[in-house]
Amino acid sequence: MGKKVGMEVSLAIAEAAKMADTDVVAAYPITPQTHIVERLAELVANGELDAEYIPVESEHSAMSACLGSVATGARTFTATAGQGLELMHEVLYVAASMRLPVIMVVANRALSSPLNVWGDQSDLMAVRDTGWIQLICENGQEAYDTTLYAFRIGEDKRVLLPVMVHVDGFYLTHVIEPIEIPEQEKVNKFLPPFKYPLPLDPDKPVSMGAFAPPILYSETKKAQEVNLRASLPVIREVWDEFEKVFGRKYKAVESYRTEGAKTLLLTLGSFGETAMAAVDKLRDEGQAVGLLKLRLWRPFPFEDLRKAVGDAELLIVIDRALSYGGPGGPAFSEIRSALYSEKKRPRILGFVGGLGGRDLMVAEFEGMVKRAQEMRPKGAEEEFEMYGVRE
Amino acid sequence: MKNLGIYAARLTPPVEGFAPGHRACIGCGEALAVRLACKAAGENIIIANATGCMEVVSSQLPASAWRIPWIHTLFENTAAVASGVEAALKAMTRKGKIADRGTKVIAMAGDGGTSDIGLQALSGALERYHDFLYICFDNEAYMNTGIQRSSATPFGASTTTSPAGKKSIGQKTWKKNMPAIAVAHNIPYVATASPSYPFDMMDKVKKGLAVNGPAYVHILSVCPTGWRSTPDLSVRLGRLAVETGVFPLYEVEDGKYKLSMDVSPLRPLKDYMSIQGRFRHLSEGMVKKIEDRVRKDYEQLKERCA
Ligand SMILES: Cc1ncc(C[n+]2csc(CCOP(=O)(O)OP(=O)(O)O)c2C)c(N)n1
Ligand code: SF4
Ligand SMILES: [Mg+2]
C-alpha cells in the first residue's frame, strides 16, 4: 500500500498528473485552480516531471494548445476554473468532436458577475453539452484517483474523449486531507502509455478538422453521441481495474445509508460530505433519510440512478448552480427528466444553494429535508427553491 | 519534362503538399501562395490552419487537398494550436516517445485570423518563443465570410462592412502594420513576400523554417473575388502592389531590416488601383492622397533598411 500523507488537494492533483507522466501541460492561472498549475510548473522546473509546460496567454489558448498537443500524440493535461472554463467554451466542443483526449481538472467556481472566485458549479453546468466526459469528486482522495483514472478512460481506444475532473473550488482545492499516494509501479501498471491512433505525423499524413456540409454533419454528431454513450461500460471497466490495483471502488452513483430510506438527498461534489453528516443526524432521530451522490455527470448514468433511487418516496436534489428562468437547478431538472418515464417514481424536489462559496452546513441540509416534506408545489416551476437566500 | 532542371536554372520543387482539386476561386492568389509555401516547406512538416478561405476550399469532408499532416480547429487559435504541436514534438522527442526527425511546424491564417481575432494567440506564441513559422496569407479582408473589412484592409477599399457610399469612402482606417507588430516581439525572422515573386517567397518560407525560434512571414495574396479584379490579373496585381510601394518586400533578421528589392522610383499608384473594383469609387484626389502616404511609408522603410 502507498502511504497516506496530509496534502493539499491541489498538490495531490498535480501529483497525479506527474505520476501519469504527462508530456505537455498548457495552462493559465485562475483562482481557485492556481495551486495545481503552480505545482506542475514547479515539478517541471525541478526536473521531477519531464514535460513541456506552456504558460499560455489565455485559457482559450490553453485548450487550443492542448488540442495541438494531443493531436500530435502527447499525453496532455490542463486545469482551469469558472471564467477560464467559459473562455475555453468554444474550444471544448472541438476537443470532444475531434476526439482529442485532453485531461482537465476544473476547480469549480462561480461565474461573473458579480465577480466571485468561490466554490460553485455554474461553470460545470455551463459546459454540460460540450461532449466531454464529466466526473465529479467529493473529497481529496477522489480528486487524486479521478485525475489518474481520467487518463485511462479518455485515452482508451474505444473512448478517445476529453475528460473533465470536477473538484469544488476551495472546498476541495485548498484543504489539506489525508491522501494515499500509490507507488509509481502501481500507477505504471494501471495506466498504459498513450498511443493516439492517428496523430499528426509526416510519415502518415492525416487531415484533422475538415469541415462538414449538412449532408454529413448530422452523421458526425450521431457518431459522437453513440461514442460518448458507449464510454459508460469502459468507465465501469476502468473503475473495476482501479479497484483491483488500488483497492478503492468507484461507481457512478454512490449510496449512503439508503436502506429503507423514504427520503433521499442527492448531491454532486463536496456537498456529499456535509450531507452525510446530516443524514447521520436525521437517522439518529429516527428519520428514514439516505443520500445519493452523483459522480458521473456525462455520460449520464440513467441505469445507476434508477437503481439507486429504488423505492424512495421523496428525492431532494441539491444544485450548486442555477438555470435562470428555467425548470430548476440543472441537476434537479435532469434527474427529474431521467426518472419521468418510471412507473413508480418519487416526488422530486430541488434546492439551489451554496452559490458563490456560501456554506451549506449540516443544519441547512436538515432544513432542506424539512422544507421539502412541507412543500406542496402547484406546477413544475414551484418544485424547486433557492435555499437560504435573503429576500 | 524529364531533366528539365538542366535547361531551366531554377525550378520549384515538384512536391505538392497542397494538392490540386481544391475549391479556391479561379485566379486565387492565396491558393497559389499556399501551394508555393508548401513546396518550400517540403514533407517533414505539420500545418495548423485557421478557419478561413484556405481551410474551407481545401477540406470539405470527405475530401482533403492536404498531403502533409494538417489540423484545423477554430478561427482565432491557430498559433496556440501550433504551440501545442511544437511542445508535443519537443517533449515526446526528448522522452524518446518518437524519433527525432526535425519535423517543423507551420501555423497559417488569413489577415483576419492574424491581425484581428487571432492577434492575442499569435502574440502569445511569438513571445513564448515556440520554434515555428507563422504565415499570414493577407488578402486584405475576411473573404471566406463575404468580403468584410479587417484591420488589414487598405484605406479606401470598399468591402461589405466598409462600403463606399454617399457619406463613406470605404475603409476609413490605414492598414495595420502586422510585420512591425511581429518584429516588436524580438523574434529572429520576419519577412513580407508575394507569390508574384515565387522564388523570393519560397526562400523566405525556408528561412523562416530554418531559424531557431519563431518566424513570421506576411504574404500579400491577391483575391480577385474580393478585390473585384479579373482572375487573369492576379499575378500582375501582386507585382504592381510591390512596384507601386503598396506592399514592399523586405526581411527583418534579428531586428535588422533589409529590403528584398528596391523598386524606386515607384510606379504611380493608379496603375494598381484602377484595375480593382474595390477602389473604383475613389476620386483622383483621393488616390493621390493615398499615394502620398504610400510613398512616405516606403521612404521610412528604406531609411530603416539603410
Ligand atoms: C469566433 C469566430 N468568429 C467568426 C467566425 C467567422 N469567420 C470564419 S472565417 C472568417 C474570416 C476569415 O478571414 P481571414 O482570416 O482574412 O481569411 P480569408 O478567408 O480572407 O482567407 C470569419 C469572420 C468564426 N469562424 N469564428
Ligand atoms: S474568395 Fe478570394 S481568397 Fe477566397 S478562395 Fe476566392 S479568390 Fe481565393
Ligand atoms: Mg483575409
XYZ file of C-alpha atoms and ligand atoms in Angstrom:
732
model
C 0.000 0.000 0.000
C 1.066 3.532 -0.651
C 1.348 5.798 2.319
C -1.288 8.280 3.423
C 0.029 11.799 3.643
C -1.561 15.054 4.670
C -1.600 17.017 1.469
C -3.380 19.947 -0.099
C -5.782 18.507 -2.651
C -4.450 20.746 -5.441
C -0.979 19.328 -4.892
C -2.348 15.787 -4.952
C -3.974 16.522 -8.307
C -0.660 17.802 -9.668
C 0.980 14.673 -8.264
C -1.473 12.507 -10.200
C -0.675 14.339 -13.438
C 3.009 13.897 -12.678
C 2.716 10.197 -11.899
C 0.801 9.773 -15.160
C 3.972 11.033 -16.873
C 2.179 13.881 -18.609
C 4.089 15.161 -21.666
C 2.537 18.589 -22.083
C 0.799 20.975 -19.700
C -0.733 24.162 -21.129
C -2.416 26.299 -18.535
C -3.449 29.774 -17.487
C -3.837 30.681 -13.818
C -7.199 31.392 -12.231
C -8.358 31.161 -8.628
C -9.008 28.547 -7.249
C -7.090 26.409 -9.754
C -3.725 28.163 -9.269
C -2.086 25.761 -6.831
C -2.490 22.893 -9.291
C -0.693 24.607 -12.162
C 1.872 26.313 -9.956
C 2.798 22.920 -8.555
C 3.066 21.429 -12.036
C 5.294 24.300 -13.164
C 7.461 23.632 -10.118
C 7.653 19.895 -10.831
C 8.770 20.628 -14.381
C 11.239 23.259 -13.181
C 12.752 20.783 -10.696
C 13.006 18.068 -13.288
C 10.603 15.869 -11.332
C 8.270 15.826 -14.322
C 9.722 15.663 -17.817
C 7.158 17.738 -19.679
C 6.734 20.888 -21.712
C 4.896 23.471 -19.635
C 3.287 26.082 -21.905
C 2.424 29.224 -19.937
C -0.200 30.363 -22.421
C -1.669 33.851 -22.565
C -5.300 32.779 -22.059
C -7.500 29.789 -21.382
C -8.686 29.865 -24.970
C -5.101 29.278 -25.981
C -4.582 26.766 -23.155
C -7.237 24.474 -24.547
C -6.161 25.197 -28.137
C -2.576 24.240 -27.339
C -3.934 21.081 -25.699
C -5.716 20.223 -28.956
C -2.474 20.545 -30.910
C -0.586 18.577 -28.321
C -2.964 15.612 -28.137
C -3.311 15.604 -31.932
C 0.451 15.131 -32.098
C 0.130 12.200 -29.709
C 1.299 13.659 -26.396
C -0.324 12.977 -23.031
C -1.782 16.355 -22.176
C -3.107 17.933 -19.010
C -4.597 21.270 -18.053
C -6.680 22.788 -15.299
C -8.965 25.780 -15.056
C -11.994 27.208 -13.275
C -15.021 29.467 -13.724
C -14.260 32.287 -16.147
C -11.395 30.316 -17.619
C -13.648 27.417 -18.460
C -16.088 29.809 -20.084
C -13.321 31.404 -22.147
C -12.467 27.901 -23.363
C -16.061 27.125 -24.185
C -15.733 27.170 -27.965
C -12.608 25.056 -27.860
C -14.159 22.430 -25.574
C -16.553 21.312 -28.294
C -13.653 20.840 -30.676
C -11.730 18.634 -28.244
C -14.690 16.292 -27.966
C -15.782 16.387 -31.604
C -12.271 15.730 -32.879
C -11.832 13.004 -30.249
C -8.801 14.524 -28.611
C -8.494 13.175 -25.047
C -7.320 16.226 -23.141
C -7.470 15.646 -19.383
C -8.617 18.706 -17.452
C -9.262 19.358 -13.793
C -11.850 22.056 -13.152
C -11.739 23.767 -9.773
C -15.404 24.654 -9.845
C -16.145 28.294 -9.242
C -18.916 30.858 -9.676
C -19.353 32.864 -12.872
C -19.275 36.654 -13.050
C -20.908 38.972 -12.498
C -20.610 39.996 -9.716
C -17.069 38.716 -9.646
C -16.853 35.797 -7.266
C -13.959 33.369 -7.065
C -15.518 30.899 -4.650
C -16.929 27.412 -4.969
C -19.977 26.948 -7.190
C -20.905 24.579 -10.009
C -22.259 27.060 -12.549
C -19.145 26.536 -14.677
C -19.597 22.770 -14.629
C -23.192 23.052 -15.792
C -22.450 25.607 -18.496
C -20.199 23.133 -20.323
C -22.533 20.170 -19.931
C -23.263 19.869 -23.650
C -19.743 20.170 -24.985
C -19.361 16.396 -25.338
C -16.783 15.819 -22.590
C -16.871 13.049 -20.046
C -17.536 14.800 -16.726
C -16.603 13.235 -13.385
C -17.326 14.919 -10.067
C -15.188 14.432 -6.963
C -16.290 14.506 -3.372
C -13.002 14.558 -1.464
C -9.243 14.738 -1.847
C -8.611 11.047 -2.341
C -11.196 11.005 -5.074
C -9.585 14.033 -6.685
C -6.237 12.225 -6.872
C -7.743 8.941 -8.005
C -10.057 10.511 -10.561
C -7.316 12.610 -12.122
C -5.289 9.443 -12.526
C -8.002 7.235 -13.935
C -9.318 10.042 -16.184
C -6.251 9.444 -18.380
C -7.046 5.763 -18.578
C -10.668 6.433 -19.543
C -10.090 9.244 -22.015
C -7.148 7.617 -23.775
C -8.807 4.209 -24.142
C -9.068 3.489 -27.889
C -12.764 2.733 -27.500
C -13.311 6.148 -25.924
C -10.807 8.787 -27.114
C -12.695 11.611 -25.487
C -11.594 14.510 -23.316
C -12.343 14.181 -19.617
C -13.161 16.881 -17.082
C -12.491 16.142 -13.449
C -14.556 18.434 -11.239
C -13.360 19.455 -7.799
C -15.159 22.163 -5.844
C -13.066 25.296 -5.685
C -11.649 25.972 -2.176
C -13.878 23.321 -0.568
C -11.573 20.749 -2.122
C -8.713 22.515 -3.844
C -7.489 24.377 -0.786
C -7.993 21.876 2.001
C -5.409 19.514 3.374
C -6.597 15.939 3.562
C -5.007 12.595 4.267
C -4.424 11.221 0.780
C -2.943 7.905 -0.174
C -0.397 8.335 -2.948
C 0.313 4.944 -4.540
C 3.698 3.627 -5.605
C 4.790 4.638 -9.104
C 4.965 0.985 -10.236
C 1.293 0.547 -9.461
C 0.450 3.630 -11.485
C 2.543 2.330 -14.370
C 0.758 -0.981 -14.163
C -2.636 0.703 -14.187
C -2.001 3.352 -16.847
C -0.538 2.196 -20.162
C 1.372 4.711 -22.314
C -0.769 6.938 -24.525
C -0.905 5.794 -28.138
C -3.067 8.091 -30.209
C -4.171 6.063 -33.248
C -3.754 8.710 -35.964
C -1.509 11.528 -34.772
C -0.124 14.358 -36.902
C 2.865 12.576 -38.382
C 4.714 13.403 -41.613
C 5.177 9.673 -42.280
C 1.429 9.102 -42.316
C -0.196 12.422 -43.166
C -3.746 12.895 -41.924
C -6.120 15.844 -42.287
C -7.803 16.667 -38.991
C -10.710 19.042 -38.575
C -12.108 19.113 -42.095
C -15.446 20.881 -42.334
C -18.716 19.023 -42.813
C -21.559 20.180 -45.043
C -25.186 19.492 -43.996
C -25.168 16.156 -45.755
C -22.502 14.859 -43.342
C -22.669 16.992 -40.207
C -25.569 15.098 -38.619
C -23.776 11.794 -39.100
C -20.677 13.127 -37.372
C -22.846 14.267 -34.464
C -24.626 10.914 -34.254
C -21.276 9.145 -34.197
C -20.192 11.397 -31.351
C -23.365 10.738 -29.381
C -23.055 6.974 -29.834
C -19.396 7.188 -28.840
C -19.991 9.162 -25.645
C -22.759 6.806 -24.518
C -20.564 3.820 -25.329
C -17.911 5.138 -22.961
C -20.038 4.180 -19.936
C -19.150 0.466 -19.917
C -15.487 1.393 -20.388
C -15.682 3.778 -17.446
C -17.096 0.926 -15.344
C -14.329 -1.344 -16.548
C -11.712 1.243 -15.540
C -13.300 1.556 -12.099
C -13.092 -2.238 -11.684
C -9.491 -2.205 -12.792
C -8.748 0.676 -10.448
C -10.201 -1.281 -7.550
C -8.046 -4.288 -8.406
C -4.857 -2.249 -8.420
C -5.533 0.350 -5.728
C -8.313 -1.189 -3.657
C -10.737 1.701 -3.894
C -14.096 1.179 -5.553
C -15.846 3.847 -7.579
C -19.255 3.882 -9.184
C -21.496 6.328 -10.995
C -23.956 6.819 -8.145
C -22.835 6.331 -4.569
C -25.464 5.405 -1.984
C -25.122 6.306 1.684
C -27.476 4.831 4.297
C -30.218 4.348 1.751
C -31.571 1.098 3.224
C -35.275 1.606 3.773
C -34.955 5.338 3.134
C -38.219 7.093 2.289
C -36.450 10.395 1.669
C -33.254 10.703 -0.348
C -30.962 13.649 -0.723
C -28.909 13.827 -3.925
C -25.710 15.859 -4.146
C -22.844 16.469 -6.552
C -19.307 17.019 -5.314
C -18.162 18.144 -1.888
C -21.703 18.728 -0.593
C -21.747 14.960 -0.148
C -19.522 15.051 2.927
C -21.750 17.507 4.806
C -24.897 15.781 3.626
C -23.603 12.511 5.108
C -23.342 14.153 8.499
C -26.884 15.471 8.121
C -28.133 12.004 7.177
C -26.417 10.503 10.238
C -28.124 13.031 12.453
C -31.564 12.506 10.922
C -31.148 8.726 11.125
C -30.274 9.082 14.803
C -33.522 10.948 15.214
C -35.330 8.016 13.604
C -35.977 9.522 10.181
C -35.635 7.209 7.169
C -33.336 9.519 5.214
C -30.500 8.481 2.902
C -28.126 10.097 0.450
C -27.178 9.614 -3.208
C -24.012 11.118 -4.581
C -23.706 11.517 -8.318
C -20.143 11.020 -9.514
C -20.662 10.780 -13.255
C -22.423 13.664 -14.965
C -21.643 12.819 -18.612
C -22.392 10.297 -19.926
C -25.416 10.437 -17.636
C -25.784 7.161 -15.686
C -29.534 6.587 -16.131
C -29.497 2.932 -15.054
C -27.425 3.509 -11.952
C -29.611 6.405 -10.905
C -32.875 4.478 -11.299
C -31.494 1.568 -9.315
C -30.128 3.789 -6.589
C -33.388 5.705 -6.188
C -35.209 2.413 -5.583
C -38.427 2.772 -3.642
C -37.826 6.188 -2.144
C -40.877 8.435 -1.916
C -39.163 11.795 -1.890
C -35.985 12.723 -3.754
C -34.373 16.069 -2.939
C -31.799 17.245 -5.481
C -29.396 19.937 -4.367
C -27.818 22.082 -7.048
C -24.933 24.485 -6.737
C -25.946 26.249 -9.955
C -28.987 27.994 -11.306
C -30.770 27.827 -14.632
C -32.244 31.308 -14.820
C -35.925 31.287 -15.712
C -35.807 27.543 -16.279
C -37.130 24.386 -14.697
C -34.970 24.432 -11.559
C -31.304 23.724 -10.954
C -29.607 21.866 -13.805
C -29.059 18.608 -11.900
C -32.571 18.681 -10.486
C -34.101 19.212 -13.881
C -32.064 16.424 -15.482
C -32.783 13.976 -12.722
C -36.474 14.731 -12.839
C -36.455 14.068 -16.558
C -34.331 10.927 -16.160
C -36.959 9.452 -13.843
C -40.013 10.803 -15.640
C -40.870 7.618 -17.520
C -40.594 5.380 -14.452
C -43.914 3.818 -13.456
C -43.121 4.305 -9.823
C -41.066 7.346 -9.107
C -40.539 9.514 -6.061
C -41.736 13.050 -5.688
C -38.729 15.078 -6.870
C -37.972 18.483 -5.397
C -34.965 20.667 -5.817
C -32.970 23.264 -3.937
C -30.368 25.613 -5.254
C -27.886 26.622 -2.595
C -24.299 27.281 -1.716
C -23.751 29.634 -4.661
C -20.502 31.572 -4.895
C -18.940 29.992 -1.828
C -21.920 30.288 0.537
C -21.536 27.472 3.046
C -24.270 24.939 3.479
C -23.868 23.342 6.884
C -25.427 20.229 8.396
C -28.319 22.295 9.743
C -29.111 23.551 6.258
C -29.317 20.043 4.852
C -31.657 19.120 7.691
C -33.635 22.256 6.918
C -33.982 21.291 3.278
C -35.315 17.870 4.213
C -37.859 19.517 6.484
C -38.825 22.128 3.913
C -39.189 19.537 1.137
C -41.543 17.489 3.286
C -43.778 20.560 3.639
C -43.608 21.811 0.031
C -46.811 21.477 -1.981
C -45.838 22.760 -5.422
C -48.584 23.717 -7.859
C -46.520 23.430 -11.012
C -43.092 22.433 -12.255
C -41.734 25.916 -11.604
C -42.647 25.586 -7.928
C -40.840 22.299 -7.496
C -37.595 23.997 -6.636
C -36.480 26.817 -4.385
C -33.336 28.750 -3.735
C -32.359 27.817 -0.224
C -31.049 30.097 2.464
C -31.257 33.278 0.416
C -32.264 36.598 1.991
C -35.303 38.198 0.302
C 9.600 17.012 -68.803
C 12.453 14.845 -67.593
C 15.662 16.577 -66.521
C 14.051 19.950 -67.011
C 16.452 21.284 -64.409
C 19.244 21.024 -66.943
C 17.521 23.567 -69.154
C 15.860 25.823 -66.599
C 18.082 27.369 -63.957
C 15.617 27.404 -61.063
C 12.556 25.259 -60.669
C 10.020 24.921 -57.938
C 10.271 21.578 -56.137
C 7.868 19.003 -57.605
C 6.422 18.070 -54.184
C 2.816 19.211 -53.723
C 1.723 19.355 -50.086
C -1.340 21.315 -51.180
C -2.737 19.200 -53.966
C -4.799 20.293 -56.951
C -8.541 19.738 -56.841
C -9.313 22.190 -54.030
C -12.187 24.613 -54.373
C -10.483 28.022 -54.474
C -11.823 30.587 -56.943
C -10.177 30.910 -60.327
C -7.153 33.156 -60.079
C -6.914 32.883 -56.290
C -3.586 34.376 -55.222
C -3.921 32.892 -51.760
C -4.143 29.322 -53.078
C -1.080 29.994 -55.221
C 0.787 31.304 -52.201
C -0.176 28.288 -50.085
C 0.900 25.935 -52.836
C 4.295 27.583 -53.155
C 4.763 27.774 -49.389
C 4.098 24.037 -49.160
C 6.604 23.337 -51.911
C 9.179 25.328 -49.980
C 8.335 23.616 -46.694
C 8.630 20.084 -48.026
C 7.141 16.994 -46.461
C 8.587 16.923 -42.947
C 6.063 19.443 -41.756
C 2.880 19.770 -39.710
C 0.428 22.550 -40.539
C -2.106 24.193 -38.229
C -4.625 26.143 -40.281
C -7.105 28.760 -39.072
C -10.667 28.920 -40.305
C -10.864 30.963 -43.485
C -10.800 30.571 -47.248
C -7.836 28.220 -47.385
C -9.288 25.873 -44.806
C -12.689 25.835 -46.433
C -11.541 25.355 -50.020
C -9.189 22.528 -49.071
C -11.051 20.373 -46.629
C -14.676 19.588 -47.272
C -15.358 16.161 -45.805
C -14.683 13.537 -47.016
C -12.067 15.105 -49.304
C -8.834 16.888 -48.444
C -6.254 18.678 -50.549
C -3.578 18.140 -47.911
C -0.829 15.622 -48.457
C 1.014 16.741 -45.361
C -0.286 16.402 -41.803
C -2.773 19.188 -41.300
C -5.048 20.294 -38.494
C -7.815 22.849 -38.424
C -9.740 23.575 -35.249
C -11.006 27.160 -34.987
C -10.577 30.672 -36.360
C -8.575 32.609 -33.773
C -6.419 29.950 -32.140
C -4.115 28.627 -34.799
C -0.922 29.981 -33.213
C -1.920 28.319 -29.937
C -2.645 25.020 -31.662
C 0.763 25.224 -33.302
C 2.304 25.904 -29.848
C 0.785 22.655 -28.659
C 2.054 20.726 -31.664
C 5.539 22.123 -31.222
C 5.600 21.442 -27.488
C 4.344 17.903 -28.044
C 7.039 17.184 -30.635
C 9.663 18.584 -28.290
C 8.525 16.657 -25.216
C 7.982 13.356 -26.991
C 11.288 13.549 -28.831
C 13.146 14.348 -25.618
C 11.434 11.488 -23.814
C 12.177 9.064 -26.646
C 8.496 8.547 -27.419
C 9.028 9.496 -31.071
C 12.103 9.547 -33.270
C 13.841 12.887 -33.730
C 13.179 13.747 -37.334
C 13.354 17.520 -37.097
C 9.730 17.957 -38.055
C 8.806 21.630 -38.463
C 5.564 23.355 -37.612
C 3.701 25.966 -39.639
C 0.696 27.948 -38.440
C -1.266 29.663 -41.168
C -4.159 32.087 -41.152
C -5.713 34.882 -43.150
C -5.333 38.557 -42.320
C -8.464 38.429 -40.172
C -7.285 35.359 -38.312
C -3.937 37.059 -37.782
C -4.293 40.785 -37.264
C -7.728 40.804 -35.627
C -9.233 37.848 -33.819
C -6.067 35.746 -33.624
C -3.652 38.500 -32.631
C -3.580 37.562 -28.948
C -2.843 33.907 -29.589
C -0.177 34.882 -32.115
C 1.446 37.367 -29.760
C 1.497 34.742 -27.019
C 3.086 32.123 -29.238
C 5.741 34.529 -30.577
C 6.562 35.788 -27.089
C 6.874 32.249 -25.730
C 9.394 31.643 -28.475
C 7.997 28.444 -29.900
C 10.024 27.072 -32.766
C 7.509 27.515 -35.578
C 6.739 29.554 -38.660
C 3.590 31.626 -38.776
C 2.374 32.596 -42.229
C -0.276 35.248 -42.679
C -1.983 34.969 -46.058
C -3.217 38.515 -46.384
C -5.970 39.083 -48.924
C -6.969 42.273 -47.115
C -10.425 41.278 -45.882
C -12.495 38.458 -44.404
C -13.061 36.764 -47.730
C -14.433 33.468 -46.510
C -17.447 35.166 -44.936
C -18.084 37.507 -47.852
C -15.517 40.316 -48.117
C -15.890 42.093 -44.775
C -13.222 44.596 -43.754
C -10.406 43.623 -41.438
C -7.713 45.762 -39.846
C -5.545 44.761 -42.825
C -7.966 46.194 -45.385
C -6.319 49.192 -47.066
C -7.608 52.735 -46.714
C -10.339 53.495 -49.223
C -11.221 49.909 -50.131
C -14.904 49.149 -50.392
C -15.892 45.976 -48.580
C -19.253 44.685 -47.414
C -18.765 46.172 -43.949
C -16.857 49.252 -45.093
C -18.962 50.012 -48.129
C -18.324 53.099 -50.199
C -21.365 55.346 -50.193
C -22.508 58.918 -50.319
C -21.047 59.504 -46.899
C -18.251 56.970 -46.953
C -15.078 56.495 -48.939
C -14.991 52.827 -47.864
C -12.389 51.689 -45.335
C -11.609 54.699 -43.143
C -8.522 53.360 -41.424
C -4.982 52.642 -42.554
C -3.750 49.071 -42.821
C -2.399 47.684 -39.577
C 1.339 47.052 -39.767
C 1.393 43.392 -38.770
C 5.039 42.705 -39.676
C 6.085 45.559 -37.349
C 3.996 44.012 -34.591
C 5.757 40.703 -35.195
C 9.145 42.467 -35.148
C 8.237 44.049 -31.800
C 8.264 40.538 -30.323
C 12.027 40.352 -30.902
C 11.801 37.191 -32.940
C 14.649 36.032 -35.174
C 12.895 36.316 -38.532
C 10.133 38.416 -40.075
C 9.514 38.908 -43.785
C 6.981 40.095 -46.304
C 6.501 38.138 -49.505
C 4.328 37.689 -52.555
C 3.588 34.664 -54.752
C 4.152 37.001 -57.706
C 7.827 36.700 -56.727
C 7.768 32.939 -56.185
C 11.463 32.247 -55.571
C 11.803 35.123 -53.153
C 8.703 33.888 -51.355
C 9.876 30.296 -51.145
C 13.298 31.360 -49.904
C 11.633 33.314 -47.130
C 9.478 30.382 -46.112
C 12.596 28.204 -45.986
C 14.470 30.793 -43.955
C 11.571 31.134 -41.562
C 11.552 27.394 -41.019
C 15.306 27.193 -40.609
C 15.699 29.708 -37.775
C 15.589 28.549 -34.178
C 12.521 30.105 -32.632
C 9.508 31.817 -34.077
C 9.346 33.311 -37.551
C 6.625 35.383 -39.176
C 6.081 35.689 -42.923
C 3.377 38.023 -44.212
C 2.259 37.199 -47.740
C 0.082 39.515 -49.804
C -2.407 37.266 -51.568
C -4.469 38.721 -54.362
C -8.144 37.788 -54.161
C -9.935 38.506 -57.423
C -13.305 37.792 -55.832
C -12.860 40.308 -53.040
C -10.760 42.845 -54.873
C -13.143 42.866 -57.811
C -10.347 42.202 -60.264
C -10.208 39.795 -63.170
C -8.650 36.413 -62.365
C -6.037 36.684 -65.102
C -4.566 39.760 -63.381
C -3.749 38.139 -60.038
C -0.035 37.620 -60.606
C 0.283 41.047 -62.187
C -1.556 42.712 -59.299
C 0.874 41.091 -56.903
C 3.748 42.640 -58.816
C 2.014 46.016 -59.056
C 1.497 46.013 -55.285
C 5.256 45.755 -54.924
C 6.181 48.126 -57.747
C 3.874 50.896 -56.521
C 5.291 50.596 -52.996
C 1.967 49.447 -51.535
C 3.490 46.187 -50.378
C 7.289 46.374 -50.206
C 9.207 43.133 -49.893
C 11.643 43.041 -47.012
C 13.125 40.891 -44.303
C 13.894 41.588 -40.684
C 16.577 39.274 -39.376
C 17.300 39.586 -35.661
C 15.728 43.031 -35.757
C 17.725 44.217 -38.810
C 15.596 45.443 -41.702
C 16.649 44.623 -45.260
C 14.781 45.464 -48.467
C 14.483 42.405 -50.681
C 14.404 44.687 -53.720
C 14.321 48.422 -54.088
C 11.679 49.265 -56.659
C 12.071 53.045 -56.633
C 11.168 55.084 -58.487
C 7.731 53.821 -57.523
C 5.085 53.351 -60.167
C 2.004 55.572 -59.969
C -0.499 54.120 -57.521
C -3.321 54.351 -60.025
C -1.685 51.558 -62.074
C -2.505 49.283 -59.165
C -5.794 50.739 -58.011
C -7.540 51.374 -61.301
C -7.806 47.665 -62.144
C -9.530 46.777 -58.856
C -13.252 47.302 -58.363
C -12.810 47.817 -54.622
C -11.149 51.207 -55.288
C -13.344 52.220 -58.234
C -15.246 54.867 -56.290
C -12.107 56.807 -55.277
C -11.537 60.225 -56.830
C -8.199 61.058 -58.403
C -7.559 63.383 -55.481
C -8.134 60.586 -53.031
C -5.828 58.227 -54.928
C -3.200 60.963 -54.792
C -3.667 61.320 -51.050
C -3.196 57.587 -50.594
C -0.186 57.667 -52.906
C 1.448 60.318 -50.732
C 1.046 58.139 -47.707
C 2.341 55.046 -49.542
C 5.448 56.945 -50.636
C 6.071 58.343 -47.200
C 5.824 54.855 -45.707
C 8.134 53.479 -48.384
C 10.761 56.132 -47.691
C 10.559 55.401 -43.990
C 11.049 51.703 -44.652
C 14.037 52.444 -46.870
C 15.592 54.516 -44.113
C 15.063 51.668 -41.683
C 16.753 49.325 -44.146
C 19.682 51.655 -44.794
C -15.057 33.017 -33.395
C -15.416 33.160 -34.816
N -15.878 34.343 -35.274
C -16.207 34.464 -36.563
C -16.081 33.425 -37.437
C -16.490 33.595 -38.860
N -15.383 33.615 -39.790
C -14.881 32.496 -40.332
S -13.649 32.763 -41.415
C -13.806 34.434 -41.211
C -12.981 35.394 -41.985
C -11.662 34.896 -42.367
O -10.914 35.963 -42.817
P -9.362 35.856 -42.986
O -8.764 35.388 -41.720
O -8.862 37.124 -43.516
O -9.198 34.658 -44.030
P -9.674 34.613 -45.563
O -10.951 33.893 -45.606
O -9.798 36.021 -46.042
O -8.589 33.874 -46.247
C -14.781 34.752 -40.282
C -15.157 36.105 -39.884
C -15.589 32.203 -36.916
N -15.435 31.113 -37.677
N -15.267 32.105 -35.620
S -12.539 34.447 -52.086
Fe -10.521 35.165 -52.648
S -9.096 34.206 -51.221
Fe -11.018 33.120 -51.099
S -10.772 31.391 -52.482
Fe -11.768 33.048 -53.640
S -10.110 34.167 -54.576
Fe -9.205 32.894 -53.008
Mg -8.466 37.576 -45.488
